[in-house]
Tab-separated table of C-alpha atoms in Angstrom:
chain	number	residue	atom	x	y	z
I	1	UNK	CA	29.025	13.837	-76.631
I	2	UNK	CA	29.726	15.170	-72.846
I	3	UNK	CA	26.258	13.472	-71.760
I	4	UNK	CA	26.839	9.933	-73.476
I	5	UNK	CA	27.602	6.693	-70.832
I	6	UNK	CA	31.172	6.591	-69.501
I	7	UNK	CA	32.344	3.505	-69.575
I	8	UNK	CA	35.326	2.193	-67.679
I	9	UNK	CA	37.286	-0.530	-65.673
I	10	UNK	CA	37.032	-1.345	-61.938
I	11	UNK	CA	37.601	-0.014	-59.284
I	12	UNK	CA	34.455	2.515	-59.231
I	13	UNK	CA	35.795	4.339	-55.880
I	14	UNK	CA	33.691	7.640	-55.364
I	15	UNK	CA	34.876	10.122	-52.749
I	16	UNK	CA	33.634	13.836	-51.766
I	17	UNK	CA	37.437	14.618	-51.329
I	18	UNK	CA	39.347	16.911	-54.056
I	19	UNK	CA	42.722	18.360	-54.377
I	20	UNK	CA	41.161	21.803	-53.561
I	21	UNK	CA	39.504	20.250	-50.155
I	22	UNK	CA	42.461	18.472	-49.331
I	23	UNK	CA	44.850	21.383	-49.384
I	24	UNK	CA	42.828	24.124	-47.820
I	25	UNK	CA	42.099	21.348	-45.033
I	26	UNK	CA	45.904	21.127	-44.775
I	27	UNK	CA	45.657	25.108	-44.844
I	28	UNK	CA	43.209	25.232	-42.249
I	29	UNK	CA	45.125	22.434	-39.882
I	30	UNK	CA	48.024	24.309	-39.960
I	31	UNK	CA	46.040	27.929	-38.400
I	32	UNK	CA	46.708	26.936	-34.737
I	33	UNK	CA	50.879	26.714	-35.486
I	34	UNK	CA	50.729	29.868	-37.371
I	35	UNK	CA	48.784	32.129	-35.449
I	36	UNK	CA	50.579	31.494	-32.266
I	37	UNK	CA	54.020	31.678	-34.815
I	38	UNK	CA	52.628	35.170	-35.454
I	39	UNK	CA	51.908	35.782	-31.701
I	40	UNK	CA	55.202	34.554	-30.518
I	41	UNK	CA	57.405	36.080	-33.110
I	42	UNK	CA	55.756	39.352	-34.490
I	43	UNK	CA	53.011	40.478	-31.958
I	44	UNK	CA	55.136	39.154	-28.017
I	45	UNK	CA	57.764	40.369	-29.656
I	46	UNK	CA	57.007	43.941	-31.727
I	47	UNK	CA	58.618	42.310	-34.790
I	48	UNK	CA	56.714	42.197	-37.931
I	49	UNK	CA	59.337	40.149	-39.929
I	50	UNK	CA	57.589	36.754	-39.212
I	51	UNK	CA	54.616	38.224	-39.979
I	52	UNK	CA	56.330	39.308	-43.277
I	53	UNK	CA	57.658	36.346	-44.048
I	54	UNK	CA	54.520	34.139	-43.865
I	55	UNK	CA	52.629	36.570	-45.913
I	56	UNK	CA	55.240	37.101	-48.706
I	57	UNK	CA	56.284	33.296	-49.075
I	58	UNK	CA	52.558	32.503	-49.860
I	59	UNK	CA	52.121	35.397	-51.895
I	60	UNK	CA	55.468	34.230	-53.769
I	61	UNK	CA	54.413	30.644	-54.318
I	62	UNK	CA	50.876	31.894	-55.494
I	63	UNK	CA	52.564	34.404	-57.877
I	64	UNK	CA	55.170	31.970	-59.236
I	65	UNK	CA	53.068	29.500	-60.022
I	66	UNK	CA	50.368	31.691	-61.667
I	67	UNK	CA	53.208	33.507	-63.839
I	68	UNK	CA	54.643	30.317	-65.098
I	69	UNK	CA	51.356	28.445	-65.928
I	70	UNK	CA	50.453	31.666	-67.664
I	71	UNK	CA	54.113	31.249	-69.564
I	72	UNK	CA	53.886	28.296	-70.793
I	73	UNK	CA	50.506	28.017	-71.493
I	74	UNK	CA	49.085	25.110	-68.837
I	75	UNK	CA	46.098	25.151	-66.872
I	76	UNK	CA	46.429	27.557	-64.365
I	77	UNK	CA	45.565	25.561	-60.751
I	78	UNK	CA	46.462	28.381	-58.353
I	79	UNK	CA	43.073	27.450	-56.745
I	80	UNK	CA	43.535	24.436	-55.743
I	81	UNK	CA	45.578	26.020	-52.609
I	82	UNK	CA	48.401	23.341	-53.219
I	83	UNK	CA	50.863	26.637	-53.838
I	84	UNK	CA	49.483	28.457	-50.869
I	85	UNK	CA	50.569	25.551	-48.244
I	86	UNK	CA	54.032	25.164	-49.893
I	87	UNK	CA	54.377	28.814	-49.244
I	88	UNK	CA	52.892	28.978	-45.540
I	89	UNK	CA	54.895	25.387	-45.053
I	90	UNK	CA	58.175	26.938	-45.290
I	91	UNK	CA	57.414	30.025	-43.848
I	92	UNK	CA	56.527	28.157	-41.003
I	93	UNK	CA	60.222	26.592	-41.764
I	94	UNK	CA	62.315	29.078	-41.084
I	95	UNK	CA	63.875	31.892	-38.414
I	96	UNK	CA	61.403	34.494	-37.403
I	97	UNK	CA	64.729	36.821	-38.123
I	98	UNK	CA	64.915	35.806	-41.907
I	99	UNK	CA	65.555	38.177	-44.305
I	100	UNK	CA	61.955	38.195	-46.477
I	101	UNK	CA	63.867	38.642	-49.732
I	102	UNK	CA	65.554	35.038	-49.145
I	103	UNK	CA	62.448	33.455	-48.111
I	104	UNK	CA	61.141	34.909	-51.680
I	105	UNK	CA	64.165	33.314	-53.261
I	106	UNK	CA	63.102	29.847	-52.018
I	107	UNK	CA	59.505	30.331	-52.880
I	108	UNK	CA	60.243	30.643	-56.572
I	109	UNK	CA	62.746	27.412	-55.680
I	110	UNK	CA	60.210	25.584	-54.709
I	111	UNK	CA	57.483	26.417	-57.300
I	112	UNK	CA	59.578	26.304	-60.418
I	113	UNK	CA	62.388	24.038	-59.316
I	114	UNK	CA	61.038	21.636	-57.301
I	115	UNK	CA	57.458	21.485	-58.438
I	116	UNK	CA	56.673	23.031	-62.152
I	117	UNK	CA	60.105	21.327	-63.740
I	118	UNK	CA	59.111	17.817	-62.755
I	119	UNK	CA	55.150	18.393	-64.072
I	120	UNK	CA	53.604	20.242	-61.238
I	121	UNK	CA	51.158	18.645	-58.274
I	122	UNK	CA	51.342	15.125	-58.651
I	123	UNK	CA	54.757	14.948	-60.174
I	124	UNK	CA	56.968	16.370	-58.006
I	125	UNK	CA	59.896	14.076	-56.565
I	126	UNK	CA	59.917	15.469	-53.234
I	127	UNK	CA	58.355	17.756	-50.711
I	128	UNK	CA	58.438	21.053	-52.389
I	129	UNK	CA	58.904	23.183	-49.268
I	130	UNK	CA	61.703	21.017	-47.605
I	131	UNK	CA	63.027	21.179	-50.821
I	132	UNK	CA	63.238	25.004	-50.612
I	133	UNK	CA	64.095	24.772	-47.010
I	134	UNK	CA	66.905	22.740	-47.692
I	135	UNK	CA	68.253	24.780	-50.644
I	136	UNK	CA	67.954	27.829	-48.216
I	137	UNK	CA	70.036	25.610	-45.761
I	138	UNK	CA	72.921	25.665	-48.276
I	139	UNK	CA	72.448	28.811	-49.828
I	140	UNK	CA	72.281	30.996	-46.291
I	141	UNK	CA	73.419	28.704	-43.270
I	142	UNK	CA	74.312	31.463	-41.306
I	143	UNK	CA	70.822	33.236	-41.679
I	144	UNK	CA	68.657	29.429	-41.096
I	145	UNK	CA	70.689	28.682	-38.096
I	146	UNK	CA	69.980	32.332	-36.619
I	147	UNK	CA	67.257	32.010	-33.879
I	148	UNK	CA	66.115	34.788	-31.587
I	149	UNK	CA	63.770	34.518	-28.810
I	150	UNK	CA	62.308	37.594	-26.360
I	151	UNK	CA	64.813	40.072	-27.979
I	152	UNK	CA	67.818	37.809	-27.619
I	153	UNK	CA	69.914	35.161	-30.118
I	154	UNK	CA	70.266	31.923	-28.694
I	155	UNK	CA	70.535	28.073	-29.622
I	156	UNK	CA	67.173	26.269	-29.837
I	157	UNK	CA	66.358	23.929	-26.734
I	158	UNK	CA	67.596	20.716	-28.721
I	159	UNK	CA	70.705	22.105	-30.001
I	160	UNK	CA	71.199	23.363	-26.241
I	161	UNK	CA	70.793	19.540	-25.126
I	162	UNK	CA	72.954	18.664	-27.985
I	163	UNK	CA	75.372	20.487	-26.949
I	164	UNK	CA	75.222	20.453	-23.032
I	165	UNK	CA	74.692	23.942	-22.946
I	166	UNK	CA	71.389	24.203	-21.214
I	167	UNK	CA	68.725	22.459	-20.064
I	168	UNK	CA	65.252	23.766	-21.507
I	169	UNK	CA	61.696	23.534	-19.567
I	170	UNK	CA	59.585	20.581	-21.071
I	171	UNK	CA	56.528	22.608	-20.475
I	172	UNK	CA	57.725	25.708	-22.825
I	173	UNK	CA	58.650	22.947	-25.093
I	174	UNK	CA	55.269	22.228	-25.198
I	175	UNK	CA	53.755	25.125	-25.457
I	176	UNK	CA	56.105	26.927	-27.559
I	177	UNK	CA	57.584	29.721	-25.833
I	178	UNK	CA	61.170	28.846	-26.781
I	179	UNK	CA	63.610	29.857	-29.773
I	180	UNK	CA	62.766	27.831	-33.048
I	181	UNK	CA	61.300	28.167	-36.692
I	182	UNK	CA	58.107	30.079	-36.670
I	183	UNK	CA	55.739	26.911	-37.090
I	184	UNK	CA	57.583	24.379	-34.912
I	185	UNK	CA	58.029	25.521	-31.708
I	186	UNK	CA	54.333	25.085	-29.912
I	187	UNK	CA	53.518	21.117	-30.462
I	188	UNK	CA	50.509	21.739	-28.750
I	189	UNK	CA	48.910	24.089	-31.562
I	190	UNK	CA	50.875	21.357	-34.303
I	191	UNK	CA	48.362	18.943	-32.333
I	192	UNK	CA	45.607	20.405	-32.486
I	193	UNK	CA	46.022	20.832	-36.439
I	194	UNK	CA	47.239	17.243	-36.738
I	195	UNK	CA	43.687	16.132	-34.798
I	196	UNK	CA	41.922	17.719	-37.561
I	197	UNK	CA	43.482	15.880	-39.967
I	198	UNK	CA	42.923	12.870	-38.440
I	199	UNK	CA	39.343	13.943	-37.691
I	200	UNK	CA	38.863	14.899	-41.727
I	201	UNK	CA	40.455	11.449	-42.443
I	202	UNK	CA	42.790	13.871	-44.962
I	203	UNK	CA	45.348	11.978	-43.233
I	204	UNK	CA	45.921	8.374	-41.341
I	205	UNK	CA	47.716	7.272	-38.236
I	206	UNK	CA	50.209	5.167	-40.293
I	207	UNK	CA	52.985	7.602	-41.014
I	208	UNK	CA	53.109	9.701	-38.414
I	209	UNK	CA	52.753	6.888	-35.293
I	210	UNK	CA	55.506	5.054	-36.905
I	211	UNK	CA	57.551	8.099	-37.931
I	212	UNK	CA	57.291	9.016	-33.700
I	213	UNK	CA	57.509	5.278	-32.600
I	214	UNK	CA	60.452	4.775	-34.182
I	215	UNK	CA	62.224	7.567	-33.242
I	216	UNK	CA	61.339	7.320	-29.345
I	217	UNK	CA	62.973	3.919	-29.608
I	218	UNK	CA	65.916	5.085	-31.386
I	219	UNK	CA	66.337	7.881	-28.629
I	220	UNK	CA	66.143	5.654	-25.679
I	221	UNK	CA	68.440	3.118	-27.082
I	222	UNK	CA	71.305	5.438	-28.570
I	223	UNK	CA	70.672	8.861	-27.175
I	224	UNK	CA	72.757	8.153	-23.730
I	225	UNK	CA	70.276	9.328	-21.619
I	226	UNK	CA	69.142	5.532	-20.853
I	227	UNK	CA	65.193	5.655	-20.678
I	228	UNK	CA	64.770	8.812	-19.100
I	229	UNK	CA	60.732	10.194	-20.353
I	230	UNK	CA	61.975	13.832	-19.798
I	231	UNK	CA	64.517	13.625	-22.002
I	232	UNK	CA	62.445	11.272	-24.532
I	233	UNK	CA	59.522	14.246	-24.337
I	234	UNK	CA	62.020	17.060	-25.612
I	235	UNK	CA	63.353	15.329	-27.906
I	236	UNK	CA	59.781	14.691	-29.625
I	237	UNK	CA	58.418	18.482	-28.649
I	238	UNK	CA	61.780	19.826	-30.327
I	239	UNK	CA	63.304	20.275	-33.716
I	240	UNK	CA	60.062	20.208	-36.150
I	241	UNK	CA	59.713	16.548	-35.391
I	242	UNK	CA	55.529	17.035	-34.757
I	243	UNK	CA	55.401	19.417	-37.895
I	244	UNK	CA	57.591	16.951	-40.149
I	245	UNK	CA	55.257	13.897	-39.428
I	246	UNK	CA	51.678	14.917	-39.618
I	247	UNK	CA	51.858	17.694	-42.212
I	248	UNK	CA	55.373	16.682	-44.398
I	249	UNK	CA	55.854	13.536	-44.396
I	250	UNK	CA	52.425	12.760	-45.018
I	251	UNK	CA	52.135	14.485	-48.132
I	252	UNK	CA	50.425	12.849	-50.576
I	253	UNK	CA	52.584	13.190	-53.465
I	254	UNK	CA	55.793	12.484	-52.046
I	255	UNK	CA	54.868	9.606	-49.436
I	256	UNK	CA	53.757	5.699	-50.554
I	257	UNK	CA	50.249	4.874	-51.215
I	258	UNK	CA	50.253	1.103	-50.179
I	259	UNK	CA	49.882	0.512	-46.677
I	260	UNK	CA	52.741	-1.299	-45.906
I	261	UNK	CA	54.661	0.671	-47.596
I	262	UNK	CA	53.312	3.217	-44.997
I	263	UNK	CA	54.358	1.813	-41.740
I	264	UNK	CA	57.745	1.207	-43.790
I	265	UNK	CA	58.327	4.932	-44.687
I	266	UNK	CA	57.841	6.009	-41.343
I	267	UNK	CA	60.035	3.337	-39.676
I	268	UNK	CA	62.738	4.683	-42.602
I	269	UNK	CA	61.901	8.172	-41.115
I	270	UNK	CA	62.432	7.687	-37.421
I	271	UNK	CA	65.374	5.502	-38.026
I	272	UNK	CA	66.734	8.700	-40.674
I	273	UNK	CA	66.049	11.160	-38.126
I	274	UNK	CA	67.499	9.582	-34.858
I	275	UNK	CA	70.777	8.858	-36.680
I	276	UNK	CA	70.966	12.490	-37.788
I	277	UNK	CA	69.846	13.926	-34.538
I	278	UNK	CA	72.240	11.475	-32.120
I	279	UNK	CA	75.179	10.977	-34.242
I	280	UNK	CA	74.916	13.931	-36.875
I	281	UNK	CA	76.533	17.779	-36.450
I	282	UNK	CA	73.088	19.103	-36.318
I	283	UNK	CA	70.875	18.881	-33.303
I	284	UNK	CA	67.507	18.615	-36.054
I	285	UNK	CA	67.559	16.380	-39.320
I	286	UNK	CA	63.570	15.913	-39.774
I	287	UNK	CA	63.850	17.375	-42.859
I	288	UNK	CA	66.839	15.680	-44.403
I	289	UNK	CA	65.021	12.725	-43.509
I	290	UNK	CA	62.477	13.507	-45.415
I	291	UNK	CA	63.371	14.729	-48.486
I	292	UNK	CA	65.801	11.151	-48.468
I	293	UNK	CA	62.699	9.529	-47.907
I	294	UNK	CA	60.680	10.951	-50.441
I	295	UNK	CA	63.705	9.750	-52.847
I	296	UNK	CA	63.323	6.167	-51.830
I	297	UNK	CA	59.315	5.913	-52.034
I	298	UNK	CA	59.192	4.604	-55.315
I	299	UNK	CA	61.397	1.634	-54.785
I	300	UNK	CA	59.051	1.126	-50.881
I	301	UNK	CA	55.881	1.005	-53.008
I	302	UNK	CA	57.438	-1.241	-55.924
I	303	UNK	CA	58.158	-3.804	-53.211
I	304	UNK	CA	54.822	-3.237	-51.315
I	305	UNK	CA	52.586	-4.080	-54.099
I	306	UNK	CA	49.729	-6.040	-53.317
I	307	UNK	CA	49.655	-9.187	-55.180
I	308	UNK	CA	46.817	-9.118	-57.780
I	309	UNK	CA	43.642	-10.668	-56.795
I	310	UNK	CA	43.391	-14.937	-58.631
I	311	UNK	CA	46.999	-14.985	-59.176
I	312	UNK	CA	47.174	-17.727	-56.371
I	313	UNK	CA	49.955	-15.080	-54.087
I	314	UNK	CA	52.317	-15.452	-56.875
I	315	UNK	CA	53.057	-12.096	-59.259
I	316	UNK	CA	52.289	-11.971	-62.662
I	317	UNK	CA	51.087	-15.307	-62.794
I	318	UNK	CA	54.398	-17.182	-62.713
């Protein structure tokens, strides 16, 4: 029966591209961030925690998901490598200083809770590791807000502008050599991944130039520094904005498939994240954006719809 003619309706779209290739490309894009994470936070500075922490929240993702499938008897898809970037996704998330047996805690959040409850890859509602890393948020606030940098605890550069309380060096900004989450801090290694993307067409401009565009306006219209560049330039190097757009928000799952619906998400986005970061407590908010995001993409693709082909522009034929 397997070799008899498959018939089916149109559209007949064939493409090389799989779940498996897709995720291990996202894997692979995100190397540059994580090996200079590892330099920066366990090798510069003789700490193996972050180290630990990438390791054991892939493992832990991996492991969760493989245990559950097993338990309730679905097709085990620990292969595919979609569990292995939520894990190295929110290692990348969080304080090099975080305790590993929290990070293992929301590992098995994100697997079970976020993910496996809703009907695994495909289903789930919203980003599975900002889901985690927002539960972790709650759960330990103390712990997520903790950043430590060359031996000493310290604010992050934009919570330092936030707060008038320094003024960090655009170039370190850059290259990473500041206080941060393990993944976020060098936007020139986030680049480099997010060019491969690109490159591998695993990804497209849409989200992530409106996402950025949106937010640079927002900043030099409400962040009182007028239209100073400088300021502009931290603002986008800081915070997990680079990290958010090209490998979060453009996740396949949780972001619309139409492309209007596209450049509309990512306008939603900026907008989200400048009113958080300029008017909100907290000198981030990329990933509160977001997950709210991710919430609203079902209602941005019901009104992006293209209208069918011969019903004269109007829908349904009315």
């Amino acid at each position: 029966m397997s070799k008899l003619l498959n018939i089916s309706s149109s559209p007949h779209v064939r493409d090389k591209s799989s779940t498996k290739s897709i995720m291990w490309d996202v894997f692979l894009a995100l190397m540059p961030a994580t090996i200079f994470g590892i330099y920066n936070f366990s090798i510069k500075a003789k700490d193996i925690n972050a180290l630990l922490l990438i390791v054991a929240c892939i493992a832990t993702c991996v492991l969760t998901e493989y245990i559950w499938q097993k338990a309730m008897k679905l097709p085990l898809t620990v292969s595919d490598g979609s569990a292995a970037v939520t894990g190295l996704l929110l290692a990348l998330n969080l304080s090099s200083t975080f305790p590993v047996w929290m990070a293992m805690l929301g590992s098995v959040f994100a697997i079970i809770i976020v993910k496996q409850l809703f009907g695994g890859l495909g289903q789930n509602f919203m980003n599975p590791a900002l889901g985690a890393r927002c539960f972790l948020m709650v759960s330990f606030a103390g712990q997520m807000t903790s950043f430590t940098y060359d031996g000493v605890t310290g604010a992050t550069p934009l919570a330092m502008i936030k707060n008038g309380t320094g003024n960090p060096n655009l170039l370190d900004m850059f290259l990473g050599t500041t206080a941060g989450t393990i993944g976020e801090t060098s936007t020139i290694a986030l680049l480099i991944g997010a060019a491969y993307l690109l490159i591998r067409k695993v990804i497209t401009w849409k989200i992530p130039v409106c996402y950025i565009g949106t937010f640079a306006i927002f900043v030099l219209l409400f962040g009182g520094n007028g239209f100073d560049m400088v300021y502009l330039a931290k603002e986008l190097c800081g915070g997990g904005l680079i990290l958010g757009a090209f490998f979060m928000a453009t996740d396949y799952v949780t972001s619309p498939i139409t492309p209007k619906g596209q450049v509309i998400f990512g306008i939603l986005l900026g907008l989200l994240t400048g009113i958080f970061r300029i008017f909100g407590a907290s000198a981030e908010g990329v990933s509160y954006a977001i997950i709210i995001c991710n919430l609203l993409v079902p209602l941005i693709e019901k009104i992006t719809i293209p209208v069918p082909f011969g019903k004269e522009g109007i829908k349904d034929g009315k």
